[in-house]
């Protein structure tokens, strides 16, 4: 019980900090919107045939942007969440971590509070992007679930992406001294995770050795699940996607808690 | 009643470095105990062990009646700590920092607001409670940390270098707060410092620590009186020899040294000796030109026990970094 109370206390602090800086919300939206606007539209029109159709138009996707938007939303959340984990490095550098470490609370409640805070931030970002992509870009809800159920499933999937990636960030941050090192490690992880997630191109037809790497990429399941919730089509069954995400969320939670406990 | 803080043969090694090397402490409830020593003497390490942040290599310690090794959470609930380095959330306001702390320490909701109001009033931060900490001056931050450390009504408060890097005026204010807290609330306090004046002005009892060992312990006046007496220097016009003889005859004078511009006396109690010395000089036919009194300081005590000045070493790299961090954006 007390762990829950302490987790909420830590979460509450993260939220206070987040809403104090509206610029953070704006900056978390800029990169994905640039991707959608410039990369998405660029691909849509750049490869268009003289008759106006595009080779990148396939299945029930109205345009390349319709295909890639769910992936770009997931990418934005990936970047935000990993850096939410990094905030514990700053807490350590600025000394605030000591206030928590010497208090009569379990360290695990700090980790949980952080992942809850990071998840909330990622959700705010993800939902905002989803709304913008639907209103201003080509993203269309074509899921058989209907808009409401599809939207709710999106939130569920986003929450799992948020928690697991924040935990991954916390685990790395617990083991690194400086934010420079964190940057290095996270870039090394995050870029392949993005490119091999199926956000930008279908992964089903990639050669064999790619498939092995892809199978271990949690973002692959996140992007696939989001696409299913929005478009109604996916490469894997939604149950496989959600199962893999749950497993990954659990795994990173244990990892974050352990690494932080020992740091 | 058991002591508020006690340690037996406390040892902490970092590889070959003996940061704490067999410290025995006993601090009574309500006492204001000072840990005085140069940088790197083992003060902060000892505090870290007592506050359950660090495990000792060997030895035992208990705080507020609980063993720091076997009952760390019972200890944590009963102690407050003001760290050497800042530990506030700069993005939050002063009050928000207090609320966060109250929640962590489960201060009952019904008491929380009143308690925060009281403490903020005590450290004169009511007007600025809704400003972000990043806008606070160094002294304000320190005061907020002090108030925060008391929010959960701790039995023992640790203050690690509470006035490091603060200007003299702010330092005096902090001293006043510390004294009042100790007197009005009866909080047992253990503070570390490498400022002699600070230990002297505040503490009931002082332990002088050097290289991980306590080299002397006692009340400030006891420690200083171990050194012999106060030194009175009298500058006299004429009749030097006769004056010296007359002064030697005084009962409270221990030694008389004739110097070219007067005499230097070692006496038991300088303040009360001065008028009598002046009378004696006058009776011996001398004229007092000037008179000065030098009391022994804790620095002299430190020199006596270690053969070094307490502040002779330069700040090491870590100390410089710390100093830099503290003064950043102030």
Coordinates of C-alpha atoms in Angstrom, one line a residue:
Chain A
X1 CA 0.0 0.0 0.0
X2 CA 2.7 2.5 1.0
X3 CA 4.5 1.6 -2.3
X4 CA 1.4 2.8 -4.2
X5 CA 1.3 6.1 -2.2
X6 CA 5.0 6.7 -2.7
X7 CA 4.7 5.9 -6.5
X8 CA 1.9 8.4 -6.8
X9 CA 4.0 11.0 -4.9
X10 CA 6.9 10.6 -7.3
X11 CA 4.5 10.6 -10.3
X12 CA 2.9 13.7 -9.0
X13 CA 6.2 15.5 -8.9
X14 CA 7.0 14.5 -12.5
X15 CA 3.6 15.8 -13.6
X16 CA 4.2 19.1 -11.8
X17 CA 7.5 19.5 -13.6
X18 CA 6.0 18.6 -16.9
X19 CA 3.1 21.0 -16.9
X20 CA 5.3 23.8 -15.6
X21 CA 7.0 23.7 -18.9
X22 CA 4.5 23.8 -21.8
X23 CA 7.5 24.1 -24.2
X24 CA 8.2 20.4 -23.4
X25 CA 4.9 19.4 -24.8
X26 CA 5.5 21.5 -27.9
X27 CA 9.0 20.2 -28.6
X28 CA 7.8 16.6 -28.1
X29 CA 5.4 17.2 -31.0
X30 CA 7.8 19.0 -33.4
X31 CA 10.0 16.1 -34.6
X32 CA 7.1 13.7 -35.4
X33 CA 5.1 16.4 -37.1
X34 CA 8.2 17.3 -39.2
X35 CA 8.5 13.6 -40.1
X36 CA 4.8 13.3 -41.1
X37 CA 4.8 16.6 -43.0
X38 CA 8.1 16.4 -44.8
X39 CA 9.0 12.8 -44.9
X40 CA 5.4 11.5 -45.2
X41 CA 4.4 14.0 -47.9
X42 CA 7.7 13.8 -49.6
X43 CA 7.3 10.1 -50.0
X44 CA 3.7 10.4 -51.0
X45 CA 4.4 12.9 -53.9
X46 CA 8.1 12.2 -54.6
X47 CA 7.4 8.7 -56.0
X48 CA 4.1 9.5 -57.6
X49 CA 3.6 8.2 -61.2
X50 CA 2.7 10.6 -63.9
X51 CA -1.0 9.6 -63.5
X52 CA -0.9 10.6 -59.9
X53 CA -1.0 7.1 -58.4
X54 CA 1.9 6.0 -56.2
X55 CA 3.8 2.7 -55.9
X56 CA 3.8 3.3 -52.1
X57 CA 0.0 3.1 -52.1
X58 CA -1.0 -0.4 -51.2
X59 CA -3.6 -2.4 -49.3
X60 CA -6.2 -0.2 -47.6
X61 CA -3.7 2.6 -47.1
X62 CA -4.9 5.8 -48.7
X63 CA -1.3 7.1 -49.0
X64 CA 2.1 6.4 -47.7
X65 CA 1.4 8.9 -44.9
X66 CA -1.6 6.8 -43.9
X67 CA 0.7 3.8 -43.6
X68 CA 3.6 5.5 -41.8
X69 CA 1.7 7.9 -39.4
X70 CA 1.1 5.2 -36.7
X71 CA 4.8 4.3 -36.8
X72 CA 5.9 8.0 -36.6
X73 CA 3.7 8.5 -33.6
X74 CA 5.3 5.4 -32.0
X75 CA 8.8 6.9 -32.9
X76 CA 8.0 10.2 -31.1
X77 CA 6.9 8.3 -28.0
X78 CA 10.1 6.1 -28.2
X79 CA 12.3 9.2 -28.1
X80 CA 10.4 11.0 -25.4
X81 CA 10.2 7.9 -23.2
X82 CA 13.8 7.0 -23.3
X83 CA 14.7 10.5 -22.2
X84 CA 12.2 10.4 -19.4
X85 CA 14.3 7.6 -18.0
X86 CA 17.3 9.8 -18.4
X87 CA 15.8 12.3 -15.9
X88 CA 17.1 10.2 -13.0
X89 CA 20.6 11.1 -14.1
X90 CA 19.7 14.8 -13.7
X91 CA 18.1 14.1 -10.4
X92 CA 21.3 12.5 -9.3
X93 CA 23.5 15.4 -10.6
X94 CA 21.3 18.1 -9.1
X95 CA 21.2 16.2 -5.8
X96 CA 17.5 15.7 -5.5
X97 CA 17.9 11.9 -5.7
X98 CA 19.4 12.0 -2.2
X99 CA 16.2 13.4 -0.8
X100 CA 14.4 10.2 -2.1
X101 CA 17.2 7.7 -1.3
X102 CA 17.3 8.8 2.4
X103 CA 13.5 8.8 2.9
X104 CA 11.8 5.8 4.5
X105 CA 10.5 4.7 1.1
X106 CA 11.3 1.7 -1.1
X107 CA 13.5 2.5 -4.1
X108 CA 11.1 0.5 -6.3
X109 CA 8.4 3.1 -5.7
X110 CA 10.7 5.7 -7.2
X111 CA 11.2 3.5 -10.3
X112 CA 7.5 2.9 -10.6
X113 CA 6.7 6.6 -10.1
X114 CA 9.2 7.5 -12.9
X115 CA 7.8 5.0 -15.3
X116 CA 4.3 6.2 -14.5
X117 CA 5.3 9.8 -15.0
X118 CA 7.1 9.0 -18.3
X119 CA 4.1 7.0 -19.5
X120 CA 1.8 9.9 -18.8
X121 CA 4.0 12.3 -20.7
X122 CA 4.2 9.8 -23.6
X123 CA 0.4 9.3 -23.6
X124 CA -0.2 13.1 -23.8
X125 CA 2.2 13.2 -26.7
X126 CA 0.9 10.1 -28.5
X127 CA -2.8 11.1 -28.2
X128 CA -2.1 14.7 -29.4
X129 CA -0.2 13.3 -32.4
X130 CA -2.9 10.9 -33.2
X131 CA -5.5 13.7 -33.2
X132 CA -3.3 15.9 -35.3
X133 CA -2.5 13.1 -37.8
X134 CA -6.2 12.3 -38.2
X135 CA -7.3 16.0 -38.6
X136 CA -4.4 17.5 -40.5
X137 CA -2.7 14.5 -42.3
X138 CA -3.9 11.5 -44.2
X139 CA -4.4 9.1 -41.2
X140 CA -7.8 7.5 -41.4
X141 CA -9.4 5.2 -38.9
X142 CA -10.5 2.2 -40.9
X143 CA -10.5 -0.4 -38.1
X144 CA -13.4 -2.8 -37.9
X145 CA -13.4 -2.0 -34.1
X146 CA -15.0 1.4 -34.7
X147 CA -13.4 4.6 -33.8
X148 CA -14.0 4.5 -30.0
X149 CA -12.7 1.0 -29.4
X150 CA -9.8 1.6 -31.8
X151 CA -8.9 4.8 -30.0
X152 CA -9.0 3.0 -26.6
X153 CA -6.8 0.2 -27.9
X154 CA -4.4 2.8 -29.1
X155 CA -4.2 4.3 -25.6
X156 CA -3.5 0.8 -24.2
X157 CA -0.8 0.1 -26.6
X158 CA 0.8 3.6 -26.1
X159 CA 0.8 3.1 -22.4
X160 CA 2.7 -0.2 -22.8
X161 CA 5.2 1.4 -25.2
X162 CA 5.6 4.3 -22.7
X163 CA 6.2 2.2 -19.6
X164 CA 8.5 -0.2 -21.2
X165 CA 10.7 2.4 -22.9
X166 CA 10.9 4.6 -19.9
X167 CA 12.0 1.6 -17.9
X168 CA 14.6 0.8 -20.4
X169 CA 15.8 4.4 -20.0
X170 CA 15.8 4.1 -16.2
X171 CA 17.8 0.9 -16.5
X172 CA 20.4 2.5 -18.7
X173 CA 20.5 5.6 -16.5
X174 CA 21.0 3.6 -13.4
X175 CA 24.1 2.2 -14.9
X176 CA 25.6 5.3 -16.5
X177 CA 27.3 8.2 -14.7
X178 CA 26.7 11.0 -17.2
X179 CA 24.1 12.1 -19.6
X180 CA 26.7 12.0 -22.4
X181 CA 27.2 8.3 -22.0
X182 CA 23.4 7.8 -21.8
X183 CA 23.0 9.7 -25.0
X184 CA 25.5 7.5 -26.7
X185 CA 24.0 4.2 -25.5
X186 CA 20.4 5.3 -26.2
X187 CA 21.2 6.5 -29.7
X188 CA 22.8 3.2 -30.4
X189 CA 19.6 1.5 -29.3
X190 CA 16.9 3.8 -30.4
X191 CA 17.7 4.3 -34.1
X192 CA 17.7 0.6 -35.0
X193 CA 14.6 0.1 -32.9
X194 CA 12.9 2.8 -35.0
X195 CA 14.1 1.7 -38.4
X196 CA 13.4 -2.0 -37.8
X197 CA 10.0 -1.4 -36.3
X198 CA 8.0 -1.4 -39.4
X199 CA 7.2 2.3 -39.0
X200 CA 8.6 3.3 -42.4
X201 CA 8.3 0.1 -44.4
X202 CA 6.6 -3.3 -44.1
X203 CA 9.0 -5.8 -42.5
X204 CA 7.4 -9.0 -43.6
X205 CA 9.4 -9.3 -46.8
X206 CA 12.8 -8.4 -45.3
X207 CA 15.5 -11.1 -45.6
X208 CA 16.0 -13.8 -42.9
X209 CA 18.6 -12.3 -40.7
X210 CA 16.6 -9.1 -40.4
X211 CA 13.7 -11.1 -39.2
X212 CA 15.7 -12.4 -36.2
X213 CA 16.6 -8.8 -35.1
X214 CA 13.1 -7.6 -35.8
X215 CA 11.6 -10.4 -33.6
X216 CA 13.5 -9.0 -30.6
X217 CA 12.5 -5.4 -31.3
X218 CA 9.7 -4.4 -29.0
X219 CA 8.8 -1.4 -31.1
X220 CA 7.9 -3.8 -33.9
X221 CA 5.0 -5.1 -31.9
X222 CA 4.1 -1.6 -30.7
X223 CA 3.9 -0.2 -34.2
X224 CA 2.1 -3.3 -35.5
X225 CA -0.5 -3.1 -32.7
X226 CA -1.1 0.6 -33.3
X227 CA -1.6 0.0 -37.0
X228 CA -4.1 -2.7 -36.3
X229 CA -6.0 -0.5 -33.8
X230 CA -6.2 2.3 -36.4
X231 CA -6.2 0.6 -39.8
X232 CA -7.5 -2.8 -39.0
X233 CA -4.6 -4.5 -40.7
X234 CA -1.3 -5.8 -39.3
X235 CA 1.5 -8.2 -40.0
X236 CA 1.1 -10.2 -36.9
X237 CA -2.0 -11.1 -34.9
X238 CA -3.0 -8.4 -32.4
X239 CA -2.8 -11.1 -29.6
X240 CA 0.9 -11.7 -30.5
X241 CA 1.6 -8.0 -30.5
X242 CA -0.1 -7.3 -27.2
X243 CA 1.4 -10.4 -25.6
X244 CA 4.9 -9.4 -26.7
X245 CA 4.4 -5.9 -25.4
X246 CA 3.2 -7.1 -22.1
X247 CA 6.2 -9.4 -21.8
X248 CA 8.5 -6.5 -22.7
X249 CA 6.9 -4.2 -20.2
X250 CA 7.3 -6.8 -17.4
X251 CA 10.9 -7.5 -18.4
X252 CA 12.0 -3.9 -18.5
X253 CA 10.2 -3.2 -15.2
X254 CA 12.1 -5.9 -13.5
X255 CA 15.3 -4.7 -15.1
X256 CA 14.8 -1.1 -14.2
X257 CA 13.9 -2.0 -10.6
X258 CA 16.9 -4.3 -10.2
X259 CA 19.5 -2.0 -11.8
X260 CA 18.3 1.0 -9.8
X261 CA 18.2 -1.0 -6.6
X262 CA 21.9 -1.8 -7.0
X263 CA 23.1 1.5 -8.3
Chain B
X1 CA 17.4 7.0 28.3
X2 CA 19.6 5.7 25.6
X3 CA 21.8 8.0 23.7
X4 CA 20.4 9.6 20.5
X5 CA 23.4 8.6 18.5
X6 CA 26.0 6.0 19.4
X7 CA 28.7 4.2 17.5
X8 CA 31.1 1.6 18.5
X9 CA 34.4 1.2 16.6
X10 CA 32.8 2.4 13.4
X11 CA 35.1 1.7 10.4
X12 CA 34.6 2.5 6.7
X13 CA 37.3 1.7 4.2
X14 CA 37.3 2.6 0.5
X15 CA 39.9 0.3 -0.9
X16 CA 43.1 1.3 1.0
X17 CA 41.6 4.6 2.2
X18 CA 40.4 4.5 5.8
X19 CA 37.7 7.2 5.6
X20 CA 36.4 6.3 9.1
X21 CA 38.9 4.5 11.3
X22 CA 37.3 3.4 14.6
X23 CA 35.0 6.1 15.7
X24 CA 33.2 5.9 19.0
X25 CA 30.5 8.4 19.5
X26 CA 27.8 9.0 22.1
X27 CA 25.4 12.0 21.6
X28 CA 22.8 12.6 24.2
X29 CA 19.2 13.5 23.4
X30 CA 18.8 17.3 22.9
X31 CA 22.5 17.8 22.5
X32 CA 24.0 19.8 19.7
X33 CA 27.1 17.9 18.8
X34 CA 29.7 19.2 16.3
X35 CA 32.0 17.2 14.2
X36 CA 34.9 19.4 13.4
X37 CA 37.7 18.5 10.9
X38 CA 39.3 19.3 7.6
X39 CA 37.9 18.3 4.3
X40 CA 38.2 14.5 3.8
X41 CA 38.5 13.8 7.5
X42 CA 35.6 11.4 7.5
X43 CA 32.7 13.6 8.6
X44 CA 30.4 13.1 5.7
X45 CA 31.2 9.4 5.6
X46 CA 30.2 9.1 9.2
X47 CA 26.9 11.0 8.6
X48 CA 26.2 8.8 5.6
X49 CA 26.5 5.7 7.7
X50 CA 24.4 7.1 10.5
X51 CA 21.7 8.1 8.0
X52 CA 21.7 4.5 6.6
X53 CA 22.9 5.7 3.2
X54 CA 26.2 3.8 3.5
X55 CA 27.1 0.5 5.1
X56 CA 30.1 0.5 7.4
X57 CA 33.0 -1.9 6.8
X58 CA 32.8 -2.9 10.5
X59 CA 31.5 -1.6 13.8
X60 CA 28.0 -0.8 15.0
X61 CA 25.9 2.3 15.1
X62 CA 22.5 3.2 16.4
X63 CA 20.4 6.3 15.9
X64 CA 17.2 7.3 17.8
X65 CA 17.3 3.9 19.4
X66 CA 17.5 1.7 16.3
X67 CA 20.4 -0.1 14.7
X68 CA 21.3 1.5 11.4
X69 CA 22.1 -1.9 9.8
X70 CA 19.2 -4.0 11.0
X71 CA 16.5 -1.3 11.2
X72 CA 17.3 1.2 8.6
X73 CA 13.6 2.2 7.9
X74 CA 13.0 2.8 11.6
X75 CA 16.1 5.1 11.6
X76 CA 15.0 6.9 8.5
X77 CA 11.6 7.8 9.8
X78 CA 13.2 9.4 12.9
X79 CA 16.0 11.4 11.3
X80 CA 16.2 14.5 9.2
X81 CA 19.1 15.4 7.1
X82 CA 20.4 18.6 5.5
X83 CA 23.0 17.4 3.0
X84 CA 26.2 19.1 2.2
X85 CA 25.2 19.6 -1.4
X86 CA 21.9 21.0 -2.5
X87 CA 19.1 18.4 -2.7
X88 CA 16.0 20.5 -3.7
X89 CA 14.0 20.2 -6.9
X90 CA 14.8 23.5 -8.5
X91 CA 11.8 23.3 -10.9
X92 CA 9.3 23.1 -8.0
X93 CA 8.4 25.9 -5.7
X94 CA 9.6 26.0 -2.1
X95 CA 6.2 24.9 -0.9
X96 CA 6.0 22.1 -3.4
X97 CA 9.3 20.8 -2.2
X98 CA 7.9 20.8 1.3
X99 CA 4.7 19.0 0.3
X100 CA 6.7 16.3 -1.6
X101 CA 8.7 15.7 1.5
X102 CA 5.7 15.5 3.7
X103 CA 4.2 12.9 1.5
X104 CA 7.3 10.8 1.4
X105 CA 7.5 10.9 5.2
X106 CA 3.7 10.3 5.6
X107 CA 3.0 13.5 7.6
X108 CA -0.7 13.2 8.3
X109 CA -2.7 15.3 5.9
X110 CA -4.5 17.1 8.7
X111 CA -1.2 18.5 10.0
X112 CA 0.6 18.9 6.8
X113 CA -0.4 22.4 5.8
X114 CA -0.2 23.9 9.3
X115 CA 3.2 22.3 9.8
X116 CA 4.6 23.6 6.5
X117 CA 3.2 27.1 7.3
X118 CA 4.9 27.1 10.7
X119 CA 8.3 26.0 9.4
X120 CA 8.2 28.3 6.4
X121 CA 7.4 31.1 8.9
X122 CA 10.3 30.1 11.1
X123 CA 12.8 30.3 8.3
X124 CA 11.2 33.5 6.8
X125 CA 10.2 32.0 3.5
X126 CA 6.5 32.6 3.6
X127 CA 6.7 35.4 1.1
X128 CA 8.7 33.3 -1.4
X129 CA 7.0 29.9 -0.9
X130 CA 5.4 30.0 -4.3
X131 CA 8.5 30.9 -6.2
X132 CA 10.5 28.3 -7.9
X133 CA 13.6 27.2 -6.0
X134 CA 15.8 28.1 -9.0
X135 CA 15.0 31.7 -8.2
X136 CA 16.2 31.3 -4.6
X137 CA 19.5 32.6 -3.2
X138 CA 22.0 30.3 -1.6
X139 CA 20.8 31.3 1.9
X140 CA 17.2 30.8 1.1
X141 CA 17.8 27.3 -0.3
X142 CA 19.7 26.4 2.8
X143 CA 16.8 27.7 5.0
X144 CA 14.3 25.7 3.0
X145 CA 16.4 22.6 3.4
X146 CA 16.6 23.2 7.1
X147 CA 12.8 23.6 7.3
X148 CA 12.2 20.5 5.1
X149 CA 14.5 18.4 7.3
X150 CA 12.3 19.2 10.3
X151 CA 9.0 18.7 8.6
X152 CA 8.4 15.1 9.8
X153 CA 9.4 16.1 13.3
X154 CA 12.6 14.0 13.4
X155 CA 14.3 13.1 16.7
X156 CA 17.7 13.6 15.3
X157 CA 18.8 16.1 12.7
X158 CA 22.0 15.8 10.7
X159 CA 23.5 18.9 9.3
X160 CA 26.4 18.3 6.9
X161 CA 28.3 21.6 6.5
X162 CA 25.2 23.7 6.8
X163 CA 26.8 27.0 6.0
X164 CA 29.4 26.0 3.4
X165 CA 29.8 28.6 0.8
X166 CA 27.4 31.1 2.4
X167 CA 28.2 34.7 3.1
X168 CA 28.9 35.7 6.8
X169 CA 25.5 37.4 7.3
X170 CA 23.6 34.5 6.0
X171 CA 25.8 32.2 8.1
X172 CA 24.8 34.1 11.2
X173 CA 21.1 33.8 10.3
X174 CA 21.4 30.0 9.8
X175 CA 23.2 29.8 13.1
X176 CA 20.3 31.5 14.8
X177 CA 17.8 29.1 13.3
X178 CA 19.9 26.1 14.3
X179 CA 20.1 27.4 17.9
X180 CA 16.4 28.1 18.1
X181 CA 15.5 24.7 16.7
X182 CA 17.6 23.0 19.2
X183 CA 16.4 25.0 22.1
X184 CA 12.7 25.3 21.3
X185 CA 12.1 21.8 19.9
X186 CA 14.7 19.9 21.7
X187 CA 15.9 18.2 18.5
X188 CA 19.2 16.4 18.8
X189 CA 21.5 17.7 16.3
X190 CA 24.8 16.6 14.8
X191 CA 26.5 19.0 12.6
X192 CA 29.7 18.7 10.6
X193 CA 31.8 21.7 9.8
X194 CA 35.3 22.7 9.1
X195 CA 34.6 26.2 10.3
X196 CA 36.1 26.6 13.8
X197 CA 33.8 29.6 14.6
X198 CA 30.8 27.6 13.7
X199 CA 31.6 24.7 16.0
X200 CA 32.5 27.1 18.7
X201 CA 29.4 29.3 18.4
X202 CA 26.9 26.5 18.1
X203 CA 27.9 23.2 19.7
X204 CA 27.5 22.0 23.2
X205 CA 30.1 19.4 22.5
X206 CA 32.7 18.9 19.8
X207 CA 34.5 15.9 18.4
X208 CA 37.6 16.8 16.4
X209 CA 38.1 14.3 13.7
X210 CA 41.2 13.9 11.5
X211 CA 42.0 11.0 9.1
X212 CA 39.0 9.1 10.3
X213 CA 39.7 9.2 14.0
X214 CA 38.4 11.4 16.8
X215 CA 41.5 13.1 18.2
X216 CA 39.8 15.2 20.8
X217 CA 36.3 15.6 22.3
X218 CA 34.7 17.9 24.8
X219 CA 32.9 21.2 25.2
X220 CA 34.5 24.0 23.3
X221 CA 35.6 25.7 26.5
X222 CA 37.0 22.5 27.9
X223 CA 39.0 21.8 24.7
X224 CA 40.4 25.3 24.7
X225 CA 41.3 25.3 28.4
X226 CA 43.4 22.2 27.8
X227 CA 45.7 24.5 26.0
X228 CA 46.7 26.6 29.0
X229 CA 45.5 30.1 29.5
X230 CA 44.6 33.2 27.6
X231 CA 47.4 35.5 26.4
X232 CA 47.4 39.1 27.5
X233 CA 49.8 41.5 25.9
X234 CA 50.5 44.7 27.7
X235 CA 52.4 47.6 26.1
X236 CA 53.9 49.8 28.8
X237 CA 55.8 53.1 28.8
X238 CA 58.9 52.9 31.0
X239 CA 59.6 50.8 34.1
X240 CA 59.5 47.6 32.2
X241 CA 61.5 45.6 34.6
X242 CA 59.6 46.7 37.7
X243 CA 56.3 46.0 35.9
X244 CA 57.3 42.5 35.0
X245 CA 58.3 41.7 38.6
X246 CA 55.0 43.1 39.9
X247 CA 53.0 41.0 37.4
X248 CA 54.9 37.9 38.3
X249 CA 53.6 38.3 41.8
X250 CA 49.9 38.1 40.8
X251 CA 48.3 34.8 41.7
X252 CA 46.5 34.2 38.4
X253 CA 49.5 34.8 36.2
X254 CA 51.2 31.7 35.0
X255 CA 54.0 33.0 32.9
X256 CA 55.5 36.4 32.2
X257 CA 57.6 37.0 29.1
X258 CA 59.3 40.4 28.8
X259 CA 59.3 41.6 25.2
X260 CA 60.8 44.7 23.7
X261 CA 57.6 46.7 23.7
X262 CA 56.0 45.4 26.8
X263 CA 55.2 42.1 28.5
X264 CA 53.2 39.0 27.5
X265 CA 51.3 37.1 30.2
X266 CA 49.6 33.8 30.1
X267 CA 46.7 34.0 32.5
X268 CA 43.9 31.9 33.5
X269 CA 40.9 34.0 32.7
X270 CA 41.8 36.9 30.5
X271 CA 38.7 39.1 30.9
X272 CA 38.9 39.4 34.6
X273 CA 42.7 39.5 34.6
X274 CA 42.9 42.7 32.5
X275 CA 41.7 45.2 35.1
X276 CA 44.0 43.7 37.8
X277 CA 46.9 43.7 35.4
X278 CA 46.3 47.4 34.7
X279 CA 46.2 48.2 38.4
X280 CA 49.4 46.3 39.0
X281 CA 51.2 48.1 36.2
X282 CA 50.2 51.5 37.5
X283 CA 51.3 50.6 41.0
X284 CA 54.7 49.6 39.7
X285 CA 55.0 53.0 38.1
X286 CA 54.3 52.1 34.5
X287 CA 51.9 53.6 32.1
X288 CA 49.7 51.3 30.1
X289 CA 49.8 52.2 26.4
X290 CA 47.7 49.4 25.1
X291 CA 46.5 46.0 26.1
X292 CA 45.3 43.1 24.1
X293 CA 43.8 39.7 24.9
X294 CA 44.0 36.6 22.7
X295 CA 41.9 33.6 23.6
X296 CA 43.0 30.2 22.4
X297 CA 40.8 29.0 19.5
X298 CA 39.7 25.6 18.4
X299 CA 42.2 25.9 15.6
X300 CA 44.9 25.9 18.3
X301 CA 43.3 22.8 19.7
X302 CA 43.4 21.2 16.3
X303 CA 47.0 22.2 15.7
X304 CA 47.9 20.7 19.1
X305 CA 46.4 17.4 18.3
X306 CA 47.3 17.0 14.6
X307 CA 50.2 19.4 14.1
X308 CA 48.4 21.0 11.2
X309 CA 46.2 23.9 10.6
X310 CA 42.6 22.9 10.0
X311 CA 42.3 24.8 6.8
X312 CA 45.8 24.5 5.4
X313 CA 44.9 22.1 2.6
X314 CA 43.5 23.5 -0.7
X315 CA 40.2 22.4 -2.0
X316 CA 40.6 19.2 -3.8
X317 CA 39.1 18.7 -7.3
X318 CA 35.8 17.3 -5.8
X319 CA 35.6 20.2 -3.4
X320 CA 36.1 22.7 -6.3
X321 CA 33.4 21.0 -8.3
X322 CA 31.1 21.1 -5.3
X323 CA 31.8 24.8 -4.8
X324 CA 31.1 25.4 -8.5
X325 CA 27.8 23.5 -8.4
X326 CA 26.7 25.5 -5.3
X327 CA 27.4 28.8 -6.9
X328 CA 25.9 28.0 -10.2
X329 CA 23.1 30.3 -11.1
X330 CA 23.2 32.2 -7.8

